[in-house]
Short mmCIF file of C-alpha atoms in Angstrom, two decimals:
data_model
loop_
_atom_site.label_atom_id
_atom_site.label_comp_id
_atom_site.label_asym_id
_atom_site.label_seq_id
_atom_site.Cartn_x
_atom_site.Cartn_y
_atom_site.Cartn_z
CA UNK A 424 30.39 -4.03 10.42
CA UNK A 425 29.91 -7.37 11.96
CA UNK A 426 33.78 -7.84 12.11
CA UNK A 427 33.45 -11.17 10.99
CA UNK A 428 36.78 -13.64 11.79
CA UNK A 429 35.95 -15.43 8.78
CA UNK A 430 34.80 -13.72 5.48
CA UNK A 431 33.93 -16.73 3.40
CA UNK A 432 30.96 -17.20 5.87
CA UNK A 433 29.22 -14.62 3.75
CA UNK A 434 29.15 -16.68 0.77
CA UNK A 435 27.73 -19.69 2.76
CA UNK A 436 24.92 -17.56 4.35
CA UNK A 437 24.25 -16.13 0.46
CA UNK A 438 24.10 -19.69 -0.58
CA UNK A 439 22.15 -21.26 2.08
CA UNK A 440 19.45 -19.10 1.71
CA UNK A 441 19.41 -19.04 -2.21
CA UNK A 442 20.10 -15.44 -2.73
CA UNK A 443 23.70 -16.39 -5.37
CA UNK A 444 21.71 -15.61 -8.31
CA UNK A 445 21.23 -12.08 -6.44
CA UNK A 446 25.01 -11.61 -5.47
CA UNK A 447 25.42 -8.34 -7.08
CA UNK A 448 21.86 -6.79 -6.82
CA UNK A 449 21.06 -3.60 -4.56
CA UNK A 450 18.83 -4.78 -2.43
CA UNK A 451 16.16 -2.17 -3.19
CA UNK A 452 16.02 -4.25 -6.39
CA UNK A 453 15.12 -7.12 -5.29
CA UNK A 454 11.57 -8.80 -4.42
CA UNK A 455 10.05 -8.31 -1.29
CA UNK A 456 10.69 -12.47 -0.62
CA UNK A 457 14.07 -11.99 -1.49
CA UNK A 458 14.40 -9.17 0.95
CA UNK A 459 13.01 -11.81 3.24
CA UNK A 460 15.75 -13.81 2.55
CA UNK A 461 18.63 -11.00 2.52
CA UNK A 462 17.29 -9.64 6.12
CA UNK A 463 17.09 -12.85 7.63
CA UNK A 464 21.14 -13.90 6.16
CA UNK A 465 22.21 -10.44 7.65
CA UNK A 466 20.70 -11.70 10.93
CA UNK A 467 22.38 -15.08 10.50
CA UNK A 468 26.16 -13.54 9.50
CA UNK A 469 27.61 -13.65 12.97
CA UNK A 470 26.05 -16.62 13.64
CA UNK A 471 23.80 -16.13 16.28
CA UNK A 472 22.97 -18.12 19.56
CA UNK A 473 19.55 -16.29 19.36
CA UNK A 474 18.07 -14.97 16.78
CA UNK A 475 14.78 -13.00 17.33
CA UNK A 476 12.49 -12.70 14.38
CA UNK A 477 9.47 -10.97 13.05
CA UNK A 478 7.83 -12.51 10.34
CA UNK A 479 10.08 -14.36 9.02
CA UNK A 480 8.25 -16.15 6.00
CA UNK A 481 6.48 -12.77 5.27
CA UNK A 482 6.50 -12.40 1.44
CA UNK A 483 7.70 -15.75 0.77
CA UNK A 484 5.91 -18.01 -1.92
CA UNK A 485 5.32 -21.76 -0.27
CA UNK A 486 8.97 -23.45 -1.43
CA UNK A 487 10.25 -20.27 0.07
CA UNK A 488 8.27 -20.93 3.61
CA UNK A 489 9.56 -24.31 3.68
CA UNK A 490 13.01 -23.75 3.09
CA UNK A 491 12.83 -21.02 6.01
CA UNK A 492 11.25 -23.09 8.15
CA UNK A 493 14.07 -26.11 7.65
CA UNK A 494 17.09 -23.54 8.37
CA UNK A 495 15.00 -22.07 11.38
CA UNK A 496 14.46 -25.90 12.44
CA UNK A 497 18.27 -26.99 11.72
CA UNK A 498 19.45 -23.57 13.93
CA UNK A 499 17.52 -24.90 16.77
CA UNK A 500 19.28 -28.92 16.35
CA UNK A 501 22.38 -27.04 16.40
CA UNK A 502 21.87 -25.07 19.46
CA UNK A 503 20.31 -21.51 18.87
CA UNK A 504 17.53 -20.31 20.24
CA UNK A 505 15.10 -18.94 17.93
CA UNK A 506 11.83 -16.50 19.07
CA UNK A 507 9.55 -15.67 16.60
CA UNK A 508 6.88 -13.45 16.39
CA UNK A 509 4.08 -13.54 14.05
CA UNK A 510 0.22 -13.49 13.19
CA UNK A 511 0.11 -16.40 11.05
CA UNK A 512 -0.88 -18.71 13.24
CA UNK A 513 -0.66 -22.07 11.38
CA UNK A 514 3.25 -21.24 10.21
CA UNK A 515 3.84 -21.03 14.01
CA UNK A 516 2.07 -24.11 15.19
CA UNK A 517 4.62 -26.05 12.14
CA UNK A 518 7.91 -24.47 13.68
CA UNK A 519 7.56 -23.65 16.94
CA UNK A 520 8.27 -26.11 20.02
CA UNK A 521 6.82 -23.39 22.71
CA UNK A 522 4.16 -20.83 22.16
CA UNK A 523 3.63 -18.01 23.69
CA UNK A 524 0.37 -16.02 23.38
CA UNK A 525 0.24 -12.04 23.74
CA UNK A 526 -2.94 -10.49 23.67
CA UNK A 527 -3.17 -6.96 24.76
CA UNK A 528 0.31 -6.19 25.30
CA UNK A 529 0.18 -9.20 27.93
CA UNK A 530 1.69 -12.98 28.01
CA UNK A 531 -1.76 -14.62 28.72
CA UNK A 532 -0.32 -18.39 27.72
CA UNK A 533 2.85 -19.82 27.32
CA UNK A 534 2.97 -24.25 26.44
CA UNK A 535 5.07 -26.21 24.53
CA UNK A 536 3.77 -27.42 21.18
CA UNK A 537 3.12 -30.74 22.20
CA UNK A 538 0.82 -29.84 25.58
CA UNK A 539 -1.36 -27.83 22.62
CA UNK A 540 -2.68 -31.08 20.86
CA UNK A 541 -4.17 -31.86 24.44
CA UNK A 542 -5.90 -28.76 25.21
CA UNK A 543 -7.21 -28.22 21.44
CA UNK A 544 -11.43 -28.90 21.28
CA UNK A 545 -12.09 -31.74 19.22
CA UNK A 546 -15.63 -32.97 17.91
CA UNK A 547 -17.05 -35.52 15.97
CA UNK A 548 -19.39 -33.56 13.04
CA UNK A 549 -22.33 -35.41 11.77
CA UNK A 550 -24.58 -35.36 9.70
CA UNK A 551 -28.29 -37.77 8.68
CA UNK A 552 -30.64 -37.43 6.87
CA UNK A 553 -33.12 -37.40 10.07
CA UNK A 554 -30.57 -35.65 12.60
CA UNK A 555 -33.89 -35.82 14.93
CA UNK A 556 -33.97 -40.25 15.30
CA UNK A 557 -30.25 -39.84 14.81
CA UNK A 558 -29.41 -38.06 18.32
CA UNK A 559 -32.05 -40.16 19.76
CA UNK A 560 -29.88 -43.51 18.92
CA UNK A 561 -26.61 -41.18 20.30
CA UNK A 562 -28.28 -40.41 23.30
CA UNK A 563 -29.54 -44.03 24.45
CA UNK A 564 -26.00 -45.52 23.94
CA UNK A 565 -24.54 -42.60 25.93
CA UNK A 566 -22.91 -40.43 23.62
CA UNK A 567 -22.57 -36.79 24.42
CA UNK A 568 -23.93 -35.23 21.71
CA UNK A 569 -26.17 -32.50 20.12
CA UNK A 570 -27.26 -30.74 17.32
CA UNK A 571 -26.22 -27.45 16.00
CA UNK A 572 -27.59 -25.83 13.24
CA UNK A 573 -27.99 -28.84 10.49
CA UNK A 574 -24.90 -30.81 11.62
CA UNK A 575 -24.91 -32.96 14.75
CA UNK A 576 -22.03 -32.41 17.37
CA UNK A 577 -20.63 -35.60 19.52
CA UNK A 578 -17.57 -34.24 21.84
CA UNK A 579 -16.87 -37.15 24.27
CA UNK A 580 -13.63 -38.84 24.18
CA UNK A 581 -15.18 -42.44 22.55
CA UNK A 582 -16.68 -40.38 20.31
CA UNK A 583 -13.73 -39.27 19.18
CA UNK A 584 -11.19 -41.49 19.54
CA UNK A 585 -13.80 -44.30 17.61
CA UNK A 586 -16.14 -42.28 15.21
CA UNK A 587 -16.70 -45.80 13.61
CA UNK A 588 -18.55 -46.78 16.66
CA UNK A 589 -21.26 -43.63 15.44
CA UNK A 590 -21.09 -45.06 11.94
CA UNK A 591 -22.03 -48.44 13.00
CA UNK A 592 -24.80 -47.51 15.72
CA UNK A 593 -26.66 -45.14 12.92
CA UNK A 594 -26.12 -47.25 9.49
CA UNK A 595 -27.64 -50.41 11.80
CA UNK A 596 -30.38 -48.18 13.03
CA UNK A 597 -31.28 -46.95 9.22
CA UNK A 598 -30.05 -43.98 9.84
CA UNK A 599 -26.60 -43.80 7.94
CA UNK A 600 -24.52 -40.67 7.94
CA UNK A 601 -23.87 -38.98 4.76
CA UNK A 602 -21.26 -37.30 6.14
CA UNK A 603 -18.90 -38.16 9.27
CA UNK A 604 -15.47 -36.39 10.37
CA UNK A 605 -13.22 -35.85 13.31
CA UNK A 606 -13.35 -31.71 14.07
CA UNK A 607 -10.14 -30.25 15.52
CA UNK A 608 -9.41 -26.96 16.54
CA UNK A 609 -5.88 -25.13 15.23
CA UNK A 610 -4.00 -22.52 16.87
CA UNK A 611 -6.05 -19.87 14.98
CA UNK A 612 -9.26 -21.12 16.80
CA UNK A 613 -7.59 -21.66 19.95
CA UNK A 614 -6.46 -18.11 20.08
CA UNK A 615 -9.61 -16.66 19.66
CA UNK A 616 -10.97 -18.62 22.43
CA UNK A 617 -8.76 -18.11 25.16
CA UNK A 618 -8.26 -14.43 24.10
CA UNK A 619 -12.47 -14.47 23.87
CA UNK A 620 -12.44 -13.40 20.67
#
């Protein structure tokens, strides 16, 4: 069907995505991962300067989701173009070097993976035993922060680029944090606030 010029590229497609052992299997036989697999070396046959894709790691187990990812990465090296659709979120912020997000039926942002990192909300999430004296110390050495809930919130950029600053101005005020960490949004959260979610 593909009219292929070269017939042994079959074998190579079979045996770079693992499927050898399943040579001679119908493919209703086989597990839904595997069909994973046999779909996606169909696709790849011809060898494809772009190759669209709908969940591609669907019904993989996690070996299986890295090894897809790797071939997907090493297509791109070599020159395809690869577009991938999917709702799992965090397996497209790992593979993809643009992303494109569709809410609605409509393309409502479009950035390449690395202008993400800059425009995901980051906050420093602390917590004292007396949160109360504790934002009071933030406050007079001019940190943005405030309290939510039981946790206190600090979201200015020294802040977070130097949470060890915090550390230091609370543990020398008596006020030492039991608990202290660097917050950052993924593409999950991100979604659901542009999209307003």
């Amino acid at each position: 069907m593909r009219k292929l010029k070269d017939p042994a590229l079959i074998d190579k497609v079979i045996d770079q995505l693992k499927l050898t052992t399943y040579k001679n299997k119908k493919a209703k036989h086989l597990s839904l991962g595997n069909q994973q697999r046999l779909g996606l070396a169909k696709a790849l046959l011809h060898q494809p300067q772009l190759l669209i894709l709908d969940e591609p790691t669907n019904g993989l187990d996690p070996a299986g989701i890295v090894e897809i990812r790797t071939l997907l990465r090493s297509l791109t090296e070599n020159g395809a173009s690869v577009l991938i659709s999917s709702h799992l979120l965090s397996e497209v912020a790992q593979m993809a070097h643009r992303i494109g997000i569709i809410h609605e039926g409509k393309l409502i942002k479009e950035l390449y993976a690395g202008e993400l990192e800059a425009q995901l909300l980051k906050k420093v999430v602390i917590h004292t035993k007396d949160n109360g004296k504790a934002i009071a110390h933030l406050k007079k050495s001019e940190f943005d922060a405030q309290i939510v809930g039981d946790r206190i919130y600090a979201t200015d950029e020294r802040a977070i680029t130097s949470p060890e600053l915090i550390t230091k101005l609370l543990s020398d005020a008596d006020l030492p944090p039991t608990e202290i960490y660097v917050n950052k949004e993924n593409l999950e959260m991100y979604f659901l606030r542009i999209t307003g979610k």
